[in-house]
XYZ file of C-alpha atoms in Angstrom:
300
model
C 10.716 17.668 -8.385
C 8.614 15.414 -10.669
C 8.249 11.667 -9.751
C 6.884 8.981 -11.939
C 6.688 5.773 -9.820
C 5.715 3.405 -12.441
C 8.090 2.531 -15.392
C 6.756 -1.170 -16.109
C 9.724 -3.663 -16.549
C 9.403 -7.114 -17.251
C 11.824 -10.259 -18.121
C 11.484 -9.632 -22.121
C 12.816 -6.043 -21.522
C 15.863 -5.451 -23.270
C 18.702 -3.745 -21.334
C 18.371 -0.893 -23.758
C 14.933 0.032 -24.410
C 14.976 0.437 -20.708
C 17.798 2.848 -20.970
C 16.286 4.820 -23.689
C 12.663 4.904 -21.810
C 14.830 6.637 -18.589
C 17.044 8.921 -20.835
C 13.707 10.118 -22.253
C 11.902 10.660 -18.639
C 14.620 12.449 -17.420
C 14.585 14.945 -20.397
C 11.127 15.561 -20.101
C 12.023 16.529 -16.155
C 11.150 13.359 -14.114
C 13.416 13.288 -11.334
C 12.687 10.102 -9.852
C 11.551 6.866 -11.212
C 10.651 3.170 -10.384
C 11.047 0.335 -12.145
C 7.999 -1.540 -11.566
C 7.782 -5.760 -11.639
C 4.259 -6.804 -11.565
C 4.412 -10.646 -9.387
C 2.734 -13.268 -10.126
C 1.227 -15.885 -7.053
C 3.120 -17.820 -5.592
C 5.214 -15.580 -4.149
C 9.504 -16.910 -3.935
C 9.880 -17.641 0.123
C 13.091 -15.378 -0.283
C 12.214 -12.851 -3.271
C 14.732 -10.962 -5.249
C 14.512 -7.711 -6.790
C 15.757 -8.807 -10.757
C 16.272 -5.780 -12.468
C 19.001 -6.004 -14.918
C 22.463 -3.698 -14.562
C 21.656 -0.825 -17.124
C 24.297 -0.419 -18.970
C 26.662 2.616 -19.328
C 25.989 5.948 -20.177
C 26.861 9.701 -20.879
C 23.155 10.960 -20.690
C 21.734 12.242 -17.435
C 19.225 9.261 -15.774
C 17.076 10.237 -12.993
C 17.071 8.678 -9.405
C 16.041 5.018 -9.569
C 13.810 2.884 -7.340
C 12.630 -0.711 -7.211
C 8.949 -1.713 -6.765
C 6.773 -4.497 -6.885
C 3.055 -4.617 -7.728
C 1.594 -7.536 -6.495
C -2.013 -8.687 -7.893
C -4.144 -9.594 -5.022
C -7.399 -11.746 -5.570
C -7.901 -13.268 -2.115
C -7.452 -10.952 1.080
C -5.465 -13.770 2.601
C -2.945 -14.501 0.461
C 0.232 -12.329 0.296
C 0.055 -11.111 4.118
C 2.872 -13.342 5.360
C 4.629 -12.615 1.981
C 4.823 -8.868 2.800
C 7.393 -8.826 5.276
C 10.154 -10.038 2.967
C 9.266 -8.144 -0.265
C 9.510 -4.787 1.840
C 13.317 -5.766 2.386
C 13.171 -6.856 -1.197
C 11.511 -3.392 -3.018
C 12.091 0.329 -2.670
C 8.392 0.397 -2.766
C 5.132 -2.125 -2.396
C 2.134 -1.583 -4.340
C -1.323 -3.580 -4.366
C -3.422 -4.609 -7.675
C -6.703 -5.588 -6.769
C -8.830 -7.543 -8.919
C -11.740 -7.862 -6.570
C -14.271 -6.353 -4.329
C -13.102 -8.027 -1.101
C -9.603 -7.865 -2.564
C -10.000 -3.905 -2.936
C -11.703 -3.433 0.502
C -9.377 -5.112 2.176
C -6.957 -2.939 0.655
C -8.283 0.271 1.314
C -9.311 -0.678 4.954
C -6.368 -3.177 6.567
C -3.345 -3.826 4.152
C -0.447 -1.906 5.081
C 0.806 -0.883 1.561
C 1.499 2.799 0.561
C -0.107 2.152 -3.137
C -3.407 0.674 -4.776
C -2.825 0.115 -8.591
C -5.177 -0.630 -10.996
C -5.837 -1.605 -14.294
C -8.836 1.123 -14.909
C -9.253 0.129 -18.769
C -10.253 -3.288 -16.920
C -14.591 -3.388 -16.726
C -14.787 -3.894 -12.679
C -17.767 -5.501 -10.956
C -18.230 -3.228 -8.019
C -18.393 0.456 -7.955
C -15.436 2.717 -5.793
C -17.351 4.210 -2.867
C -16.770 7.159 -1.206
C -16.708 5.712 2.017
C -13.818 3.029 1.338
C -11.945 5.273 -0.486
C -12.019 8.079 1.724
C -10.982 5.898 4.484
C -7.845 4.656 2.520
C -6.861 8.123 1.810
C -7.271 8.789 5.747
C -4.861 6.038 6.408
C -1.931 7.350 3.990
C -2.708 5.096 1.562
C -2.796 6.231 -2.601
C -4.513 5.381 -5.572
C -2.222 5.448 -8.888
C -3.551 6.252 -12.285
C -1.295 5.114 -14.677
C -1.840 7.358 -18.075
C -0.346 5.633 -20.448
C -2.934 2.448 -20.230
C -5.496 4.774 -22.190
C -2.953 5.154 -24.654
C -2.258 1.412 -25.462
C -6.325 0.342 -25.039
C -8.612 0.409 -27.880
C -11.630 2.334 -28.152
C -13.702 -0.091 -25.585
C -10.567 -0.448 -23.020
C -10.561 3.622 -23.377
C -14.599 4.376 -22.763
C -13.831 2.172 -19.258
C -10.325 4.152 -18.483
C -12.648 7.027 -18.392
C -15.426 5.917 -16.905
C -13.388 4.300 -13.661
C -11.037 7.223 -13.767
C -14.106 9.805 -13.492
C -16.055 7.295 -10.395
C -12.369 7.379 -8.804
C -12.154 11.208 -8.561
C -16.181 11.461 -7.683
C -15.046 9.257 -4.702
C -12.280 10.573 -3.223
C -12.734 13.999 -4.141
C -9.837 14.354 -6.344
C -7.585 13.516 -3.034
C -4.465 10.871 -2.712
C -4.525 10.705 -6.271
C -1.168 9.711 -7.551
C -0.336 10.163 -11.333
C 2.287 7.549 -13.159
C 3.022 6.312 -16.949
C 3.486 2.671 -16.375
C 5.091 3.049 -19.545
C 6.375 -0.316 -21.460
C 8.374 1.688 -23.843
C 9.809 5.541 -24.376
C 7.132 6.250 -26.752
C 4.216 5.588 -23.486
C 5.431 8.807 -21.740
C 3.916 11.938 -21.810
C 5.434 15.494 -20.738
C 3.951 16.284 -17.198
C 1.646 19.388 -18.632
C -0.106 17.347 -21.014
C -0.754 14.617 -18.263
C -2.365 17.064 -16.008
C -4.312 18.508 -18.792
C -5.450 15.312 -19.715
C -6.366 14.319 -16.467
C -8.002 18.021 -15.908
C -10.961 16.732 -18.663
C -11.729 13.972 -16.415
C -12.287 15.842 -13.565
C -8.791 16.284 -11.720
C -8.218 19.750 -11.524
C -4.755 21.298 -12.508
C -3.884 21.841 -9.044
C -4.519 18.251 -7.148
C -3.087 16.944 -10.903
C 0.292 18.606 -10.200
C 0.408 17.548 -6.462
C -0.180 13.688 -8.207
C 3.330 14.624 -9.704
C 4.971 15.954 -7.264
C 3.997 16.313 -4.075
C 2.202 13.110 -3.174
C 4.760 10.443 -4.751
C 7.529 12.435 -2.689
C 5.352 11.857 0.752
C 5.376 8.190 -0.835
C 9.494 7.866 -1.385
C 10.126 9.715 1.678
C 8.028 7.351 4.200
C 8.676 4.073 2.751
C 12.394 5.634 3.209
C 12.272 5.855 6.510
C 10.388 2.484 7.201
C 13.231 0.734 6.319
C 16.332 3.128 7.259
C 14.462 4.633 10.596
C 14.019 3.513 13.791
C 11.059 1.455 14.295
C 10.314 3.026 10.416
C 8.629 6.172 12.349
C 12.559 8.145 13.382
C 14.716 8.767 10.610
C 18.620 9.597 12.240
C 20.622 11.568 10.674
C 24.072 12.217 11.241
C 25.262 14.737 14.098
C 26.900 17.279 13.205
C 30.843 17.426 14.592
C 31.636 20.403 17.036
C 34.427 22.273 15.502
C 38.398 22.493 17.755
C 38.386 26.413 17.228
C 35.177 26.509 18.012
C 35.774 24.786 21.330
C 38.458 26.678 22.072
C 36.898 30.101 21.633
C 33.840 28.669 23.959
C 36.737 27.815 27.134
C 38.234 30.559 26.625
C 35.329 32.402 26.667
C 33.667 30.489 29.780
C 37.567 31.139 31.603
C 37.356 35.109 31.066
C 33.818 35.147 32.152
C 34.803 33.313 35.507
C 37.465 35.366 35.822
C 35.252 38.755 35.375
C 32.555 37.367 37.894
C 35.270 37.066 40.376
C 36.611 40.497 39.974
C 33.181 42.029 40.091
C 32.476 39.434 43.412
C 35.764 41.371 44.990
C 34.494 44.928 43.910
C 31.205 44.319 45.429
C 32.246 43.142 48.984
C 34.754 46.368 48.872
C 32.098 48.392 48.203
C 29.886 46.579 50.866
C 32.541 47.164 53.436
C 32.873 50.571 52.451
C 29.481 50.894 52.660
C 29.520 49.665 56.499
C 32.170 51.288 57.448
C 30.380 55.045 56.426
C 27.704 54.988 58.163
C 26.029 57.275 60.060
C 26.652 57.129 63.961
C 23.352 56.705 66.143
C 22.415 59.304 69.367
C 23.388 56.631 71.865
C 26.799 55.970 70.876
C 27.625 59.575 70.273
C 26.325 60.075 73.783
C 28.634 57.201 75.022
C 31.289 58.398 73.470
C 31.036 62.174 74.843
C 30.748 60.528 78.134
C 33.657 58.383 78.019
C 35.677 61.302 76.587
C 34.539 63.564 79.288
C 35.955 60.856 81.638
C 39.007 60.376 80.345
C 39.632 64.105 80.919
C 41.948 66.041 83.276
C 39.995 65.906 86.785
C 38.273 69.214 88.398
C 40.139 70.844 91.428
């Protein structure tokens, strides 16, 4: 299963385009999707997913999530806002746009994804250590594909360059691959995205896993922190004990209580038996030859 975890939406996207842009990413074998609404600051007290109602359709669509990317300058600022967009969103995911803004992310923000604009000419460098130490906590970093696509040649030479320090850092590990595609013509089949990705420096293996593997560790844990218990025990339904299966089990457990009584019987017969045949000691065959003797007719 192929997941693609960033299909940007915004207000002045037409029911339709976004229809077309998720007929054409299931066809080229996504199976799961999120529509992705980038926030601006402040954050609504009581936030809202607003995705339109896509309208109907005969074509396949894959399986549809909600997610919001939130742009995060100071540390400070969306922490109490959290809480409510998790019960808002299928899925959170961070945008920094600074140094403190991206350490804090890597090192204390709970949030399953760090997004960035890579075409975007940073002013501090990704570090092994921070980035190794967000990977260690569960946390991803999502290269979105298509932004190389829509940048011109200068927006390009820095996709490339960020893209290549990313993978240096975190050696090619918790890399997550998505289109953030605005339209159906921004996606790209899932081979030529991981050999694209393979000439910067993401090898073919940890390129598919960016696909597949790692968004569905993604979907399936921010699943079960809002469905499971205390979002670390997902329940799932017990199944019922079948009637004819019960009944086959008593009447099973009655014939076996009735066979362990039988044998019980059989045994203390065979005990008695046992007691009754056995051999007589030298005292009471002399005790008994005596009182025989005396019991006799008596000597004249």
């Amino acid at each position: 299963m192929l997941y693609d975890l960033n299909i940007a939406w915004s207000p002045s996207t037409t029911p339709d385009q976004l229809l077309q842009t998720l007929i054409l990413s299931s066809s080229l074998g996504y199976s799961t999707v999120a529509l992705s609404h980038e926030l601006t600051l402040p954050f609504p007290a009581n936030p809202v997913a607003p995705f339109p109602k896509l309208p109907s359709s005969s074509a396949k669509l894959p399986n549809i999530l909600h997610r919001a990317t939130l742009p995060l300058t100071d540390p400070a600022a969306s922490n109490y806002r959290l809480g409510s967009l998790v019960a808002a969103y299928d899925i959170l995911a961070i945008r920094p746009l600074t140094d403190k803004a991206f350490q804090n992310a890597c090192l204390t923000l709970d949030v399953p994804i760090i997004s960035m604009d890579f075409t975007q000419h940073f002013q501090f460098h990704f570090r092994p250590k921070p980035c190794m130490a967000a990977v260690t906590r569960g946390v991803r970093f999502e290269v979105c594909y298509s932004q190389a696509l829509a940048a011109d040649a200068r927006g390009r030479a820095n996709f490339i360059s960020n893209v290549t320090s990313l993978v240096r850092a975190t050696r090619g590990r918790g890399i997550m691959i998505s289109s953030e595609a605005k339209d159906a013509l921004s996606l790209r089949a899932p081979a030529d995205v991981v050999n694209l990705l393979n000439v910067w420096g993401l090898n073919s293996e940890k390129g598919m896993q960016g696909l597949g593997a790692i968004p569905r560790s993604i979907v399936v844990n921010e699943g079960i922190k809002r469905s499971g218990f205390r979002g670390v025990i997902d329940v799932v339904e017990v199944a019922k004990r079948d009637e004819k299966q019960g009944e086959t089990d008593e009447d099973g457990k009655a014939s076996d209580a009735t066979g362990k009584k039988k044998n019980k019987g059989q045994n203390q017969k065979r005990k008695s038996d046992g007691e009754d045949a056995q051999p007589m000691s030298k005292r009471q065959a002399k005790k008994m030859k005596l009182a025989s003797r005396g019991t006799g007719p008596d000597k004249k």
